[in-house]
C-alpha cells in the first residue's frame, strides 16, 4: 500500500480569510461609503470595478452553496421559497438565495444586505430570471443582463467577429448604464486592471489544476472546492489573482517533493457538476479506500480557462493575452473573447463537447473511474450527463452514478450513496485500507 508524505496546505487559512473578507465587505459596503451589486459567478465582474475601489459584490451561486452547507439555514430558506409559491424543481442555489431574501437573513449574519444594482449575464436557463425575481422581491432593483449565448468557441465552433461584437457591444452599453444608474464616473484604468486580474486568476487556476496530473495528487477535490470558489466570488479582484500565484507556487512545490493530498492514494477518480454541499464527507469516505478525487471538468473549468486540442486529446491552461489592453474597447473585447472560450460554456450547446473534455481528463489525469452526480439542483450543468456517462464508458472508464441535489439536502441520501461507492470500489478492484 502506498504511504506518501502529506502536510496541510500552508495557504489554506489565507484562502479562508479572503472568502470571509469578501462577504463582510459586501455586508458593510454602505458603512464604508461604498455601493453593492449582485450577479452570477460567471458575470463579467471586472466591469463594475470601473466604478471605483469601494464597489462590493455578492455572487449568487457561491452564496447559494454557502446556504446549502448550513443545513438548518438552507431548510428554512427552501421552505420560505416554497411557501412563497416557487416550485421545488427550480435551481437549488436560486431557491436558497430567494429564501434568504424572503427570511431577510444573510447567511453570514444579520439581515440580507439589499443591493444597489444587479449586474448579471445569461447562458443558463435560470440566470436572468433569477435576478428578475430578486429585483421584484427587493422592490425594484435596477438590473442589466448581458446575453453571452452566441454558440461554441474553438475547437467546437467558430468565434466570429460578429459574435464578439455582439457581446462586447452589450458590455459597452452596460458601462454607460452603470454610470447613469450609480451617478458615478467610470474609470477605464480600474476596468483594464480588473480585466487583467481576471485573466491572471482564471489562467493560473487552470495551471494549479494541471499540477494535479502528478502522482500522488497534491490536492483532493474537497480541498479544491474551497480554493476555486475565490474565482467565483470575484476573479477580477487583485487579492484573488495574487493568491492564485501563491497557491500555484505552493502546489508546484508539493509536486516536486511528492506531497500527497491522500497519503494512501491507490486509485484516482473525478466527479462532475456541483457536489451535495451538505454531505462533503462523501469525499472523505473515498479516502478510506485510498481513492482521491482529483477534480472534475466543473472544478477545473467553471472559472479556470483552458484550451482543448482534439488532436492531442488534452486540455491545456489558456495562456495569458500577449499584451495588456490599453483602452476600454480593447479591454471589453479581450474580456469577451477570453470568457467565450470557457469550457463550461461549451456543453450548453452540445453534450458531446463535454464528453470529449471529460475523456481528456480521464486520460491525462490518469483516472481509474468517474463518479457522476445526477444533480437535480442544477439543470444547466447536468444537461446531457447521461450521454456523458455513455461516452466515458465507451472510452473504457468505469462510471458510477448517484442522484442528489447540490443545494437541497432533502433530495440526497448519503447512506445509499456510500453503498454505491462500496459497490463501485469493487468494480475498480480497490479494497478499503482505513477505518
Tab-separated table of C-alpha atoms in Angstrom:
chain	number	residue	atom	x	y	z
A	1	UNK	CA	0.000	0.000	0.000
A	2	UNK	CA	1.248	3.480	-0.835
A	3	UNK	CA	2.361	5.685	2.032
A	4	UNK	CA	3.141	9.106	0.625
A	5	UNK	CA	4.074	12.058	2.832
A	6	UNK	CA	1.323	14.608	3.383
A	7	UNK	CA	1.009	18.001	5.023
A	8	UNK	CA	-1.502	20.807	5.471
A	9	UNK	CA	-1.767	23.341	2.676
A	10	UNK	CA	0.121	26.342	4.034
A	11	UNK	CA	-2.021	28.912	2.215
A	12	UNK	CA	-5.281	27.335	3.398
A	13	UNK	CA	-6.009	29.886	6.124
A	14	UNK	CA	-5.345	32.736	3.691
A	15	UNK	CA	-7.968	31.387	1.287
A	16	UNK	CA	-10.489	31.291	4.122
A	17	UNK	CA	-9.609	34.856	5.147
A	18	UNK	CA	-10.160	36.132	1.591
A	19	UNK	CA	-13.566	34.481	1.445
A	20	UNK	CA	-14.583	35.844	4.853
A	21	UNK	CA	-13.394	39.351	3.930
A	22	UNK	CA	-15.383	39.222	0.694
A	23	UNK	CA	-18.679	38.510	2.440
A	24	UNK	CA	-18.003	41.031	5.216
A	25	UNK	CA	-17.125	43.724	2.673
A	26	UNK	CA	-20.428	43.248	0.896
A	27	UNK	CA	-22.435	43.495	4.113
A	28	UNK	CA	-20.531	46.580	5.323
A	29	UNK	CA	-20.314	48.344	1.945
A	30	UNK	CA	-22.664	51.197	2.826
A	31	UNK	CA	-20.903	51.778	6.143
A	32	UNK	CA	-17.740	52.383	4.117
A	33	UNK	CA	-19.427	54.805	1.739
A	34	UNK	CA	-19.439	52.135	-0.953
A	35	UNK	CA	-22.069	50.516	-3.132
A	36	UNK	CA	-23.270	46.922	-3.518
A	37	UNK	CA	-24.110	44.891	-6.575
A	38	UNK	CA	-25.233	41.303	-7.091
A	39	UNK	CA	-24.892	38.940	-10.035
A	40	UNK	CA	-23.800	35.462	-11.023
A	41	UNK	CA	-20.433	33.788	-10.575
A	42	UNK	CA	-19.946	33.934	-14.349
A	43	UNK	CA	-20.820	37.578	-14.719
A	44	UNK	CA	-18.176	39.965	-16.043
A	45	UNK	CA	-17.242	41.242	-12.585
A	46	UNK	CA	-14.375	43.312	-13.991
A	47	UNK	CA	-16.911	45.763	-15.435
A	48	UNK	CA	-18.411	47.198	-12.212
A	49	UNK	CA	-14.831	47.525	-10.885
A	50	UNK	CA	-14.515	50.636	-13.068
A	51	UNK	CA	-16.946	52.436	-10.746
A	52	UNK	CA	-14.312	52.780	-8.019
A	53	UNK	CA	-12.429	50.969	-5.302
A	54	UNK	CA	-15.362	50.770	-2.907
A	55	UNK	CA	-17.723	48.681	-5.040
A	56	UNK	CA	-18.586	45.311	-3.466
A	57	UNK	CA	-20.332	42.297	-4.951
A	58	UNK	CA	-22.262	39.225	-3.856
A	59	UNK	CA	-22.188	36.457	-6.449
A	60	UNK	CA	-25.163	34.182	-6.382
A	61	UNK	CA	-24.028	30.581	-6.889
A	62	UNK	CA	-21.318	30.516	-4.203
A	63	UNK	CA	-23.729	32.278	-1.856
A	64	UNK	CA	-26.332	29.585	-2.593
A	65	UNK	CA	-23.707	26.913	-1.897
A	66	UNK	CA	-22.824	28.547	1.424
A	67	UNK	CA	-26.503	28.478	2.361
A	68	UNK	CA	-26.672	24.782	1.380
A	69	UNK	CA	-23.682	23.901	3.566
A	70	UNK	CA	-25.660	25.211	6.586
A	71	UNK	CA	-28.417	22.585	6.698
A	72	UNK	CA	-30.688	24.435	9.117
A	73	UNK	CA	-30.421	27.738	7.248
A	74	UNK	CA	-30.938	26.046	3.890
A	75	UNK	CA	-34.016	24.106	5.006
A	76	UNK	CA	-35.659	27.262	6.294
A	77	UNK	CA	-34.731	29.149	3.106
A	78	UNK	CA	-36.156	26.393	0.912
A	79	UNK	CA	-39.384	26.336	2.881
A	80	UNK	CA	-39.648	30.123	2.678
A	81	UNK	CA	-39.274	29.988	-1.115
A	82	UNK	CA	-41.803	27.172	-1.426
A	83	UNK	CA	-44.269	28.979	0.844
A	84	UNK	CA	-43.956	31.994	-1.458
A	85	UNK	CA	-45.013	29.763	-4.351
A	86	UNK	CA	-41.717	28.971	-6.093
A	87	UNK	CA	-41.540	25.429	-7.462
A	88	UNK	CA	-39.337	22.849	-5.760
A	89	UNK	CA	-37.733	21.695	-9.024
A	90	UNK	CA	-36.121	25.072	-9.767
A	91	UNK	CA	-32.372	25.711	-9.333
A	92	UNK	CA	-31.462	24.881	-5.728
A	93	UNK	CA	-28.981	27.758	-5.432
A	94	UNK	CA	-31.657	30.125	-6.624
A	95	UNK	CA	-34.191	28.869	-4.076
A	96	UNK	CA	-31.642	29.209	-1.255
A	97	UNK	CA	-30.901	32.755	-2.413
A	98	UNK	CA	-34.549	33.778	-2.747
A	99	UNK	CA	-35.344	32.181	0.617
A	100	UNK	CA	-32.544	34.165	2.224
A	101	UNK	CA	-34.136	37.385	0.956
A	102	UNK	CA	-37.625	36.287	1.974
A	103	UNK	CA	-36.397	35.491	5.517
A	104	UNK	CA	-34.322	38.694	5.489
A	105	UNK	CA	-31.373	36.710	6.826
A	106	UNK	CA	-27.810	36.895	5.499
A	107	UNK	CA	-26.084	33.516	5.720
A	108	UNK	CA	-23.096	35.233	7.360
A	109	UNK	CA	-25.152	37.051	9.992
A	110	UNK	CA	-27.607	39.926	10.168
A	111	UNK	CA	-30.347	40.941	7.735
A	112	UNK	CA	-29.906	40.332	3.993
A	113	UNK	CA	-27.965	43.347	2.615
A	114	UNK	CA	-30.032	44.955	-0.124
A	115	UNK	CA	-28.040	45.523	-3.349
A	116	UNK	CA	-27.911	48.854	-5.170
A	117	UNK	CA	-27.962	47.288	-8.625
A	118	UNK	CA	-27.882	43.944	-10.442
A	119	UNK	CA	-25.163	43.102	-12.991
A	120	UNK	CA	-25.782	39.672	-14.500
A	121	UNK	CA	-25.083	37.620	-17.604
A	122	UNK	CA	-27.164	34.916	-19.177
A	123	UNK	CA	-26.357	31.487	-20.613
A	124	UNK	CA	-28.056	29.110	-18.152
A	125	UNK	CA	-31.853	28.988	-18.308
A	126	UNK	CA	-32.088	30.417	-14.770
A	127	UNK	CA	-29.642	33.318	-14.889
A	128	UNK	CA	-31.738	36.279	-15.986
A	129	UNK	CA	-34.933	35.034	-14.330
A	130	UNK	CA	-33.071	34.568	-11.039
A	131	UNK	CA	-32.412	38.274	-10.787
A	132	UNK	CA	-35.701	39.366	-12.259
A	133	UNK	CA	-37.258	37.828	-9.147
A	134	UNK	CA	-34.568	39.340	-6.869
A	135	UNK	CA	-35.356	42.761	-8.301
A	136	UNK	CA	-39.050	42.245	-7.627
A	137	UNK	CA	-38.507	40.897	-4.102
A	138	UNK	CA	-36.307	43.875	-3.225
A	139	UNK	CA	-38.810	46.414	-4.504
A	140	UNK	CA	-37.402	47.144	-7.962
A	141	UNK	CA	-33.580	46.986	-8.053
A	142	UNK	CA	-32.204	48.268	-11.404
A	143	UNK	CA	-30.850	45.378	-13.480
A	144	UNK	CA	-28.614	44.923	-16.528
A	145	UNK	CA	-28.122	41.483	-18.091
A	146	UNK	CA	-25.579	40.512	-20.780
A	147	UNK	CA	-26.552	37.731	-23.188
A	148	UNK	CA	-23.481	35.523	-23.826
A	149	UNK	CA	-25.190	32.603	-25.577
A	150	UNK	CA	-23.591	33.084	-29.001
A	151	UNK	CA	-22.598	29.481	-29.719
A	152	UNK	CA	-19.487	27.378	-29.096
A	153	UNK	CA	-15.922	28.623	-29.358
A	154	UNK	CA	-12.966	26.796	-30.907
A	155	UNK	CA	-12.432	23.896	-31.385
A	156	UNK	CA	-16.147	23.097	-31.252
A	157	UNK	CA	-17.280	26.131	-33.232
A	158	UNK	CA	-16.002	29.420	-34.587
A	159	UNK	CA	-15.872	32.562	-32.520
A	160	UNK	CA	-16.559	35.054	-35.301
A	161	UNK	CA	-16.066	38.811	-35.058
A	162	UNK	CA	-19.823	39.306	-35.158
A	163	UNK	CA	-20.284	37.118	-32.074
A	164	UNK	CA	-17.581	39.005	-30.164
A	165	UNK	CA	-19.019	42.335	-31.327
A	166	UNK	CA	-22.476	41.340	-30.107
A	167	UNK	CA	-21.344	40.660	-26.526
A	168	UNK	CA	-18.775	43.480	-26.448
A	169	UNK	CA	-21.431	45.954	-27.525
A	170	UNK	CA	-23.605	44.918	-24.604
A	171	UNK	CA	-20.745	45.477	-22.164
A	172	UNK	CA	-20.014	48.945	-23.547
A	173	UNK	CA	-23.717	49.791	-23.318
A	174	UNK	CA	-23.652	48.361	-19.786
A	175	UNK	CA	-20.864	50.720	-18.748
A	176	UNK	CA	-22.994	53.699	-19.801
A	177	UNK	CA	-25.896	52.139	-17.879
A	178	UNK	CA	-23.708	51.747	-14.767
A	179	UNK	CA	-22.715	55.422	-14.882
A	180	UNK	CA	-26.315	56.522	-15.276
A	181	UNK	CA	-27.610	54.146	-12.572
A	182	UNK	CA	-24.980	54.903	-9.914
A	183	UNK	CA	-24.211	58.533	-10.770
A	184	UNK	CA	-20.502	57.682	-10.738
A	185	UNK	CA	-17.861	58.490	-13.352
A	186	UNK	CA	-16.380	55.353	-14.898
A	187	UNK	CA	-12.601	54.836	-14.586
A	188	UNK	CA	-11.172	52.941	-17.563
A	189	UNK	CA	-7.847	52.306	-15.829
A	190	UNK	CA	-9.602	50.466	-12.990
A	191	UNK	CA	-11.553	48.448	-15.558
A	192	UNK	CA	-8.425	47.477	-17.521
A	193	UNK	CA	-6.622	46.434	-14.337
A	194	UNK	CA	-9.635	44.348	-13.262
A	195	UNK	CA	-9.711	42.618	-16.663
A	196	UNK	CA	-6.039	41.783	-16.334
A	197	UNK	CA	-6.633	40.371	-12.846
A	198	UNK	CA	-9.465	38.271	-14.289
A	199	UNK	CA	-7.112	36.790	-16.916
A	200	UNK	CA	-4.471	36.141	-14.253
A	201	UNK	CA	-6.901	34.417	-11.870
A	202	UNK	CA	-8.552	32.133	-14.399
A	203	UNK	CA	-5.371	31.182	-16.255
A	204	UNK	CA	-3.470	30.490	-13.033
A	205	UNK	CA	-6.263	28.393	-11.526
A	206	UNK	CA	-6.110	26.146	-14.595
A	207	UNK	CA	-2.355	25.791	-14.067
A	208	UNK	CA	-2.966	24.765	-10.457
A	209	UNK	CA	-5.411	22.092	-11.616
A	210	UNK	CA	-2.939	20.861	-14.227
A	211	UNK	CA	-0.484	20.105	-11.415
A	212	UNK	CA	-2.950	17.510	-10.178
A	213	UNK	CA	-1.849	15.228	-13.018
A	214	UNK	CA	1.030	14.275	-10.719
A	215	UNK	CA	1.028	11.036	-8.757
A	216	UNK	CA	0.381	11.375	-5.894
A	217	UNK	CA	-2.119	14.171	-6.456
A	218	UNK	CA	-1.099	17.239	-4.449
A	219	UNK	CA	-4.737	18.319	-4.000
A	220	UNK	CA	-8.015	16.491	-3.446
A	221	UNK	CA	-11.282	17.803	-4.819
A	222	UNK	CA	-12.862	18.572	-1.438
A	223	UNK	CA	-9.971	20.944	-0.764
A	224	UNK	CA	-10.189	22.352	-4.281
A	225	UNK	CA	-13.805	23.388	-3.680
A	226	UNK	CA	-12.547	25.860	-1.069
A	227	UNK	CA	-9.934	27.209	-3.483
A	228	UNK	CA	-11.733	27.521	-6.821
A	229	UNK	CA	-14.550	29.365	-5.073
A	230	UNK	CA	-12.425	32.504	-4.813
A	231	UNK	CA	-12.631	32.971	-8.571
A	232	UNK	CA	-16.392	32.517	-8.442
A	233	UNK	CA	-16.556	35.293	-5.867
A	234	UNK	CA	-14.512	37.911	-7.705
A	235	UNK	CA	-11.939	36.769	-10.240
A	236	UNK	CA	-11.099	40.376	-11.141
A	237	UNK	CA	-10.015	41.175	-7.571
A	238	UNK	CA	-6.243	41.587	-7.354
A	239	UNK	CA	-6.246	39.830	-3.984
A	240	UNK	CA	-7.617	36.675	-5.633
A	241	UNK	CA	-5.189	36.816	-8.569
A	242	UNK	CA	-2.240	37.272	-6.197
A	243	UNK	CA	-3.453	34.384	-4.033
A	244	UNK	CA	-3.585	32.009	-7.010
A	245	UNK	CA	0.021	32.904	-7.849
A	246	UNK	CA	0.986	31.995	-4.288
A	247	UNK	CA	-1.095	28.823	-4.408
A	248	UNK	CA	0.495	27.734	-7.688
A	249	UNK	CA	3.992	28.058	-6.212
A	250	UNK	CA	2.961	26.032	-3.160
A	251	UNK	CA	1.256	23.243	-5.125
A	252	UNK	CA	4.187	23.056	-7.549
A	253	UNK	CA	6.470	22.626	-4.559
A	254	UNK	CA	4.229	19.848	-3.222
A	255	UNK	CA	4.536	18.036	-6.555
A	256	UNK	CA	8.325	18.367	-6.557
A	257	UNK	CA	8.519	16.975	-3.016
A	258	UNK	CA	5.919	14.236	-3.591
A	259	UNK	CA	3.442	15.601	-1.024
A	260	UNK	CA	0.093	13.836	-1.328
A	261	UNK	CA	-3.412	15.014	-0.567
A	262	UNK	CA	-4.328	11.388	0.230
A	263	UNK	CA	-1.259	9.600	1.644
A	264	UNK	CA	-2.531	6.120	0.790
A	265	UNK	CA	-3.501	7.028	-2.802
A	266	UNK	CA	-4.076	3.857	-4.811
A	267	UNK	CA	-6.763	4.965	-7.262
A	268	UNK	CA	-7.924	8.238	-8.822
A	269	UNK	CA	-11.418	9.351	-9.838
A	270	UNK	CA	-13.168	12.536	-10.847
A	271	UNK	CA	-16.663	13.810	-10.147
A	272	UNK	CA	-18.944	16.071	-12.170
A	273	UNK	CA	-21.071	19.143	-11.523
A	274	UNK	CA	-21.608	20.594	-8.077
A	275	UNK	CA	-21.404	18.165	-5.142
A	276	UNK	CA	-24.123	17.836	-2.493
A	277	UNK	CA	-22.693	20.637	-0.349
A	278	UNK	CA	-24.287	19.372	2.849
A	279	UNK	CA	-22.517	15.988	2.514
A	280	UNK	CA	-18.912	16.659	1.516
A	281	UNK	CA	-17.926	13.868	3.912
A	282	UNK	CA	-18.542	11.634	0.891
A	283	UNK	CA	-15.074	12.634	-0.349
A	284	UNK	CA	-13.517	11.691	2.986
A	285	UNK	CA	-15.221	8.299	2.692
A	286	UNK	CA	-13.345	7.722	-0.589
A	287	UNK	CA	-10.094	8.182	1.294
A	288	UNK	CA	-10.859	5.070	3.358
A	289	UNK	CA	-10.289	3.227	0.089
A	290	UNK	CA	-7.163	5.220	-0.716
A	291	UNK	CA	-9.063	6.937	-3.522
A	292	UNK	CA	-8.537	10.593	-4.372
A	293	UNK	CA	-10.928	12.642	-6.465
A	294	UNK	CA	-8.514	14.817	-8.436
A	295	UNK	CA	-11.141	17.307	-9.610
A	296	UNK	CA	-13.590	17.466	-12.499
A	297	UNK	CA	-14.398	19.481	-15.568
A	298	UNK	CA	-16.607	21.517	-13.224
A	299	UNK	CA	-13.850	22.199	-10.686
A	300	UNK	CA	-11.263	22.828	-13.405
A	301	UNK	CA	-13.356	24.753	-15.882
A	302	UNK	CA	-16.118	26.616	-14.071
A	303	UNK	CA	-13.671	29.501	-13.760
A	304	UNK	CA	-10.369	28.063	-14.976
A	305	UNK	CA	-9.565	28.911	-18.581
A	306	UNK	CA	-8.356	26.105	-20.857
A	307	UNK	CA	-7.758	25.300	-24.490
A	308	UNK	CA	-8.870	21.875	-25.712
A	309	UNK	CA	-6.829	20.309	-28.508
A	310	UNK	CA	-8.731	17.432	-30.202
A	311	UNK	CA	-5.519	16.353	-31.994
A	312	UNK	CA	-3.693	15.604	-28.747
A	313	UNK	CA	-6.842	14.969	-26.719
A	314	UNK	CA	-5.583	17.194	-23.919
A	315	UNK	CA	-6.715	20.262	-22.013
A	316	UNK	CA	-4.043	22.938	-21.692
A	317	UNK	CA	-4.255	26.075	-19.493
A	318	UNK	CA	-5.046	29.034	-21.724
A	319	UNK	CA	-2.018	31.363	-21.869
A	320	UNK	CA	-2.398	35.000	-20.866
A	321	UNK	CA	-3.149	37.524	-23.632
A	322	UNK	CA	0.046	38.751	-25.284
A	323	UNK	CA	-0.382	42.322	-24.075
A	324	UNK	CA	-2.457	44.282	-21.613
A	325	UNK	CA	-5.354	46.230	-23.177
A	326	UNK	CA	-4.929	49.998	-23.269
A	327	UNK	CA	-8.471	51.240	-23.923
A	328	UNK	CA	-11.988	50.498	-22.669
A	329	UNK	CA	-12.923	48.996	-26.025
A	330	UNK	CA	-9.829	46.775	-26.197
A	331	UNK	CA	-10.360	45.533	-22.652
A	332	UNK	CA	-14.043	44.775	-23.210
A	333	UNK	CA	-13.306	42.887	-26.409
A	334	UNK	CA	-10.489	40.813	-24.883
A	335	UNK	CA	-12.631	40.083	-21.820
A	336	UNK	CA	-15.393	38.748	-24.075
A	337	UNK	CA	-13.039	36.711	-26.268
A	338	UNK	CA	-11.459	35.210	-23.147
A	339	UNK	CA	-14.670	34.142	-21.451
A	340	UNK	CA	-16.461	32.813	-24.508
A	341	UNK	CA	-13.782	30.085	-24.524
A	342	UNK	CA	-14.805	28.960	-21.030
A	343	UNK	CA	-15.029	25.127	-21.030
A	344	UNK	CA	-18.221	25.117	-19.007
A	345	UNK	CA	-19.954	27.316	-21.590
A	346	UNK	CA	-19.350	24.850	-24.430
A	347	UNK	CA	-21.539	21.977	-23.284
A	348	UNK	CA	-24.607	24.204	-23.158
A	349	UNK	CA	-24.530	23.768	-26.944
A	350	UNK	CA	-23.832	20.016	-27.278
A	351	UNK	CA	-23.219	17.343	-24.635
A	352	UNK	CA	-20.625	15.731	-26.911
A	353	UNK	CA	-18.291	18.695	-26.330
A	354	UNK	CA	-18.389	17.977	-22.612
A	355	UNK	CA	-17.831	14.268	-23.195
A	356	UNK	CA	-14.682	14.984	-25.214
A	357	UNK	CA	-13.252	17.177	-22.452
A	358	UNK	CA	-14.178	14.691	-19.706
A	359	UNK	CA	-12.483	11.829	-21.559
A	360	UNK	CA	-9.424	14.083	-21.933
A	361	UNK	CA	-9.301	14.435	-18.142
A	362	UNK	CA	-9.694	10.673	-17.714
A	363	UNK	CA	-6.708	10.037	-19.962
A	364	UNK	CA	-4.387	12.816	-18.935
A	365	UNK	CA	-5.034	12.860	-15.194
A	366	UNK	CA	-4.633	9.067	-15.006
A	367	UNK	CA	-8.088	8.192	-13.711
A	368	UNK	CA	-9.400	4.772	-12.692
A	369	UNK	CA	-13.068	5.736	-12.919
A	370	UNK	CA	-15.651	8.518	-12.786
A	371	UNK	CA	-18.425	9.411	-10.314
A	372	UNK	CA	-21.286	11.298	-11.944
A	373	UNK	CA	-23.700	13.298	-9.816
A	374	UNK	CA	-27.179	13.283	-11.356
A	375	UNK	CA	-27.779	16.656	-9.806
A	376	UNK	CA	-31.436	17.618	-9.625
A	377	UNK	CA	-30.458	21.040	-8.296
A	378	UNK	CA	-28.765	22.290	-11.496
A	379	UNK	CA	-30.464	21.654	-14.787
A	380	UNK	CA	-27.848	23.610	-16.726
A	381	UNK	CA	-24.712	21.738	-15.721
A	382	UNK	CA	-26.495	18.357	-15.602
A	383	UNK	CA	-27.715	18.725	-19.168
A	384	UNK	CA	-26.674	15.664	-21.213
A	385	UNK	CA	-24.999	13.930	-18.281
A	386	UNK	CA	-26.467	10.533	-19.229
A	387	UNK	CA	-24.851	10.882	-22.655
A	388	UNK	CA	-21.579	11.822	-20.939
A	389	UNK	CA	-21.794	8.563	-18.981
A	390	UNK	CA	-22.087	6.503	-22.155
A	391	UNK	CA	-19.192	8.315	-23.840
A	392	UNK	CA	-16.903	7.846	-20.834
A	393	UNK	CA	-17.789	4.152	-20.652
A	394	UNK	CA	-17.115	3.750	-24.377
A	395	UNK	CA	-13.690	5.291	-23.763
A	396	UNK	CA	-13.035	2.449	-21.315
A	397	UNK	CA	-13.581	4.060	-17.914
A	398	UNK	CA	-15.991	2.645	-15.289
A	399	UNK	CA	-18.686	5.085	-14.209
A	400	UNK	CA	-20.709	5.281	-11.005
A	401	UNK	CA	-23.795	7.471	-10.890
A	402	UNK	CA	-25.650	8.781	-7.886
A	403	UNK	CA	-28.681	11.013	-7.579
A	404	UNK	CA	-28.798	14.058	-5.394
A	405	UNK	CA	-29.085	17.788	-5.185
A	406	UNK	CA	-26.281	20.295	-4.677
A	407	UNK	CA	-28.360	22.652	-2.575
A	408	UNK	CA	-31.357	20.761	-1.206
A	409	UNK	CA	-30.298	18.074	1.231
A	410	UNK	CA	-33.845	16.706	1.278
A	411	UNK	CA	-33.028	15.166	-2.102
A	412	UNK	CA	-29.776	13.420	-1.183
A	413	UNK	CA	-29.377	10.065	0.576
A	414	UNK	CA	-25.847	9.819	1.976
A	415	UNK	CA	-26.206	6.238	3.221
A	416	UNK	CA	-27.403	4.929	-0.125
A	417	UNK	CA	-24.678	6.855	-1.958
A	418	UNK	CA	-21.980	5.371	0.279
A	419	UNK	CA	-23.354	1.914	-0.536
A	420	UNK	CA	-22.993	2.734	-4.224
A	421	UNK	CA	-19.426	3.852	-3.541
A	422	UNK	CA	-18.728	0.464	-1.879
A	423	UNK	CA	-20.010	-1.340	-4.972
A	424	UNK	CA	-18.048	0.950	-7.288
A	425	UNK	CA	-14.840	0.247	-5.378
A	426	UNK	CA	-15.373	-3.460	-6.046
A	427	UNK	CA	-15.661	-2.625	-9.750
A	428	UNK	CA	-12.366	-0.749	-9.559
A	429	UNK	CA	-10.774	-3.629	-7.629
A	430	UNK	CA	-9.978	-1.372	-4.686
A	431	UNK	CA	-10.233	-2.551	-1.088
A	432	UNK	CA	-10.774	-0.389	1.996
A	433	UNK	CA	-7.443	0.451	3.609
A	434	UNK	CA	-8.587	2.568	6.576
A	435	UNK	CA	-11.493	2.589	9.047
